[in-house]
mmCIF file of C-alpha atoms in Angstrom:
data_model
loop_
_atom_site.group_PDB
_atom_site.id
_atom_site.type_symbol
_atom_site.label_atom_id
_atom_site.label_comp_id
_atom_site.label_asym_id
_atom_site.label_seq_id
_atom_site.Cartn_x
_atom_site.Cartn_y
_atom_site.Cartn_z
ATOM 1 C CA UNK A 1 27.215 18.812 -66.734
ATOM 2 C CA UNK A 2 23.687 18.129 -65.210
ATOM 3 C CA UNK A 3 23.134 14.016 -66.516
ATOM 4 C CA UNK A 4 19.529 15.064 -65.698
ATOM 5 C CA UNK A 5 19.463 18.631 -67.636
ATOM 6 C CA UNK A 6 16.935 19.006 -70.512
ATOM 7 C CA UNK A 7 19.963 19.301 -72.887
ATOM 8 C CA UNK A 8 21.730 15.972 -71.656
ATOM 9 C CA UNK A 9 17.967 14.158 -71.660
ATOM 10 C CA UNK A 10 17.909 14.914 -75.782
ATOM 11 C CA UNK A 11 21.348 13.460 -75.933
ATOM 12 C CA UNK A 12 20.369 10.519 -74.305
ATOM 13 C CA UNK A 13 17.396 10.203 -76.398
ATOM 14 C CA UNK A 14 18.950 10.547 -79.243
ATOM 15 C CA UNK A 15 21.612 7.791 -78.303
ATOM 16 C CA UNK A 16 18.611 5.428 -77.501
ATOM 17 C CA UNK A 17 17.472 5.976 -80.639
ATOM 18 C CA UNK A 18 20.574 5.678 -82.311
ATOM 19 C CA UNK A 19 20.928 2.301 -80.777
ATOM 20 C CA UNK A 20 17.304 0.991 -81.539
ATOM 21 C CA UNK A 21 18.302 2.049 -85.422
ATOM 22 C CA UNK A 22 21.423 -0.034 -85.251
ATOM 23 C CA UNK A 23 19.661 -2.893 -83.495
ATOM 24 C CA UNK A 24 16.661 -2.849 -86.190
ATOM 25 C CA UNK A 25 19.686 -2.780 -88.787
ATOM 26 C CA UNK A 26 21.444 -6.042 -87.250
ATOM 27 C CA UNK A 27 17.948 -8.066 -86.969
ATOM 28 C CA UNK A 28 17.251 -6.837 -91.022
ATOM 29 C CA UNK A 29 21.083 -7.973 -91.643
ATOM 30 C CA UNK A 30 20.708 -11.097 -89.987
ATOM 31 C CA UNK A 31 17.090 -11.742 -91.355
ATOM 32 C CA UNK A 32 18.784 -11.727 -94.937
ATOM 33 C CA UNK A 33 22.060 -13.015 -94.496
ATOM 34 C CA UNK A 34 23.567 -9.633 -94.637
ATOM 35 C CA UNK A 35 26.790 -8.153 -92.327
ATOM 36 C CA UNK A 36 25.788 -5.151 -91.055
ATOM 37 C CA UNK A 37 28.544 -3.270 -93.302
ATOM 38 C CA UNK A 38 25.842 -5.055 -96.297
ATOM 39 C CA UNK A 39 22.808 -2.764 -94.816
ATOM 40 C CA UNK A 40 25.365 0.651 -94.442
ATOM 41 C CA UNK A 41 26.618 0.016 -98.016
ATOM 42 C CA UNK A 42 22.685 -0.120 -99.169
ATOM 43 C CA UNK A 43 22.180 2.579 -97.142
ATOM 44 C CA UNK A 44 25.045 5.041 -98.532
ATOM 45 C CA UNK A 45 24.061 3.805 -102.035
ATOM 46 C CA UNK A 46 20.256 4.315 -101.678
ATOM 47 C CA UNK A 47 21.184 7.825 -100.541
ATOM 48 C CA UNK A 48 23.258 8.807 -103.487
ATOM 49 C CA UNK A 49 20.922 7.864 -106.156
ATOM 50 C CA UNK A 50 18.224 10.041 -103.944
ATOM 51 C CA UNK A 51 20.641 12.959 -103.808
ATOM 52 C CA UNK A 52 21.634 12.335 -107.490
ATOM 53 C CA UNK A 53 25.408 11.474 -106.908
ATOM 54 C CA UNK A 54 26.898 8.769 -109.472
ATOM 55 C CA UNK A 55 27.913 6.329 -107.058
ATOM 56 C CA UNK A 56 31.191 4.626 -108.116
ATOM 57 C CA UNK A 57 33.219 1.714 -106.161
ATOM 58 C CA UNK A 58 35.497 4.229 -105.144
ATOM 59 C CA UNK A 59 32.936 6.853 -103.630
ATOM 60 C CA UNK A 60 31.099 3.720 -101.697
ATOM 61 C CA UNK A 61 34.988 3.218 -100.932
ATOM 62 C CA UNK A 62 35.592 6.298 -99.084
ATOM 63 C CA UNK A 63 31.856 6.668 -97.624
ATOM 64 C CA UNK A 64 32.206 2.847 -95.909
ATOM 65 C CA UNK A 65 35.842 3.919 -94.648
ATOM 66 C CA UNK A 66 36.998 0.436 -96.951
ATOM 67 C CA UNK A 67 40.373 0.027 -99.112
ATOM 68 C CA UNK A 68 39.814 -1.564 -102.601
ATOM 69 C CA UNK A 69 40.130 -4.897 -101.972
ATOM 70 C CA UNK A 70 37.474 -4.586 -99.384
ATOM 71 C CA UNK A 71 35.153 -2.381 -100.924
ATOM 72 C CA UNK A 72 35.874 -4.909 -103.973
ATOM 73 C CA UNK A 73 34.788 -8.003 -101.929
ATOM 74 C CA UNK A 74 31.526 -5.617 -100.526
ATOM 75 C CA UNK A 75 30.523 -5.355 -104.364
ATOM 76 C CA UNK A 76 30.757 -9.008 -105.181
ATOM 77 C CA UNK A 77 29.159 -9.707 -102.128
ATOM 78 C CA UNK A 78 26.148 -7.577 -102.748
ATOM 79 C CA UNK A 79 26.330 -8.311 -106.570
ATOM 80 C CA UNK A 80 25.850 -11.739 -105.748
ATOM 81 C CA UNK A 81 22.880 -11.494 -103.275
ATOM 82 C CA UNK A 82 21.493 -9.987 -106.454
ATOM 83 C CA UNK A 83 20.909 -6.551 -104.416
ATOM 84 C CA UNK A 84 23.467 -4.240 -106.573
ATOM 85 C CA UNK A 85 24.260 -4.078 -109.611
ATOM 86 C CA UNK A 86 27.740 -2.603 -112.039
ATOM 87 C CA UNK A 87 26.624 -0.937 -114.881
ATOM 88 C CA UNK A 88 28.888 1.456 -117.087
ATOM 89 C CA UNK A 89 28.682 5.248 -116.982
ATOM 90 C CA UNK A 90 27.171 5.765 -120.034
ATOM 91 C CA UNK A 91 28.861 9.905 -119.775
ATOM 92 C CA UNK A 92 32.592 7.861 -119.196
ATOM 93 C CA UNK A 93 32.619 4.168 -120.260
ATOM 94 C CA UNK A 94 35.472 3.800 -118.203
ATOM 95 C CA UNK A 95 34.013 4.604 -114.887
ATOM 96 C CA UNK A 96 31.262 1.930 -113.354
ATOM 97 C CA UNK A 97 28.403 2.534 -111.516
ATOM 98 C CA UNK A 98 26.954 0.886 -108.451
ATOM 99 C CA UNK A 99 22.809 0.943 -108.738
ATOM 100 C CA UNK A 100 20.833 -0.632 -105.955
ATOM 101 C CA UNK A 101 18.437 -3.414 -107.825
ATOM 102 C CA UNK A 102 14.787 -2.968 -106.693
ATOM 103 C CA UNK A 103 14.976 -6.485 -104.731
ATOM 104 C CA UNK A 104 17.174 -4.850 -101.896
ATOM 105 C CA UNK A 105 14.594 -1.990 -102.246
ATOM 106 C CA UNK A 106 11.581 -4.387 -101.410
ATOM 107 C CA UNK A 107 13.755 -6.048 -98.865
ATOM 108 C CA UNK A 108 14.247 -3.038 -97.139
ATOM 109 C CA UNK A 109 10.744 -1.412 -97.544
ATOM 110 C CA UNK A 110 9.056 -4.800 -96.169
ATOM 111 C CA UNK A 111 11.332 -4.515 -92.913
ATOM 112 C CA UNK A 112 11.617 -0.820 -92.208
ATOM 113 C CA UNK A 113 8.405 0.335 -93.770
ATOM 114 C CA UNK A 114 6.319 -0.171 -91.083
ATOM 115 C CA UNK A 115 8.908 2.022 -88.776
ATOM 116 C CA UNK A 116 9.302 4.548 -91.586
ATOM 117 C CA UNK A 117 5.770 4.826 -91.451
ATOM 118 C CA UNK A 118 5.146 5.106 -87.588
ATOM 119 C CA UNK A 119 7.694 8.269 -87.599
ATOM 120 C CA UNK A 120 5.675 9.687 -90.374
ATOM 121 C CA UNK A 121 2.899 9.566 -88.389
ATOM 122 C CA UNK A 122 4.488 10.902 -85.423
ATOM 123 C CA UNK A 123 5.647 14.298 -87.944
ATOM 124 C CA UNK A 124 2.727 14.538 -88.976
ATOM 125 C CA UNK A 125 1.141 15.776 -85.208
ATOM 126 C CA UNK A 126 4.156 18.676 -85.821
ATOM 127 C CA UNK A 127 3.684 21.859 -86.967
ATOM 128 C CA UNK A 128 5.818 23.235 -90.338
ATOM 129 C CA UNK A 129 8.138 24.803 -87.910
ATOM 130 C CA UNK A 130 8.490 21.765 -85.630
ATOM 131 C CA UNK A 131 9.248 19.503 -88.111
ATOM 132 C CA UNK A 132 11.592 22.131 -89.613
ATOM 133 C CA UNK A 133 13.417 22.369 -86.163
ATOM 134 C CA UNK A 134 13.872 18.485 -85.848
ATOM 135 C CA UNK A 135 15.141 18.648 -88.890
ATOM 136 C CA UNK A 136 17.504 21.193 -88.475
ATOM 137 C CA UNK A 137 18.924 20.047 -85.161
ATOM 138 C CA UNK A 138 19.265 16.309 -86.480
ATOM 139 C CA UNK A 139 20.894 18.198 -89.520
ATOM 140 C CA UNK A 140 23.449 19.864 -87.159
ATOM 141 C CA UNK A 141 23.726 16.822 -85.060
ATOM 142 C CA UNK A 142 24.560 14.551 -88.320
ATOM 143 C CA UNK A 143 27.372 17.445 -89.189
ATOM 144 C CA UNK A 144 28.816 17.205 -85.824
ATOM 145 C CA UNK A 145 29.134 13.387 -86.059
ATOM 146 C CA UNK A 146 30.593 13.607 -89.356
ATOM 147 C CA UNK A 147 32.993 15.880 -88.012
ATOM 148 C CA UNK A 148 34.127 13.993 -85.049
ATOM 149 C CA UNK A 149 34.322 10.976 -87.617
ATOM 150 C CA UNK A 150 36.838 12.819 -89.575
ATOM 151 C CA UNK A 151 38.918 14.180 -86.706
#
């Protein structure tokens, strides 16, 4: 394929963009005494309580990729850094909870908020439809990563 076609020019955008994420996500870890699985956890945590999934030890588990001693020592770790917290299911008393304390919130807002807010601005020059097309091809792009993840 064409390394210069419009199509292979989006894919290279979107892996230098990909990169500048995970770079911005190493300086934040490394500003706060974090490893960078600390800032994916937060991530796949603050996501779930968006989407309104119960997130349990074993879900961040499987999300992070992690056995249960590992996702174990992730817990403690961020438990300790006072930026998650365990509290019990109050619809199964057996089953914990992992709930992202608003510290790690304000951590992450006074970091990434002034990034967050530049793209913002940037949507904001689209149209309804071109913000619905970014959307959907960065929708379609996350599927196809997940897939190739799972392969």
């Amino acid at each position: 394929m064409n390394d210069r076609s419009p199509l292979m020019q989006l894919v290279h955008t979107l892996r230098a963009v990909t990169v500048e994420f995970d770079l911005l996500g190493a300086e934040f870890a490394a500003r706060h005494g974090l490893h960078p699985t600390d800032v994916r956890a937060l991530i796949h945590l603050l996501d779930a309580a968006r989407d309104d999934i119960p997130a349990t030890p074993g879900w961040l588990g499987r999300q992070m990729r992690l056995n249960s001693a590992g996702t174990t020592a992730l817990v403690d770790r961020l438990e300790r850094l006072e930026l998650v917290r365990r509290t019990k299911d109050t619809a199964d008393r057996r089953r914990v909870l992992l709930e992202v304390e608003e510290r790690a919130t304000e951590l992450g807002w006074s970091f990434f908020g002034p990034v967050i807010t530049d793209v913002m601005a940037v949507a904001e020059g689209f149209d309804e439809g071109e913000v619905e097309t970014v959307r959907s091809f960065l929708a379609a792009v996350l599927r196809s990563s997940r897939q190739a993840r799972s392969a």
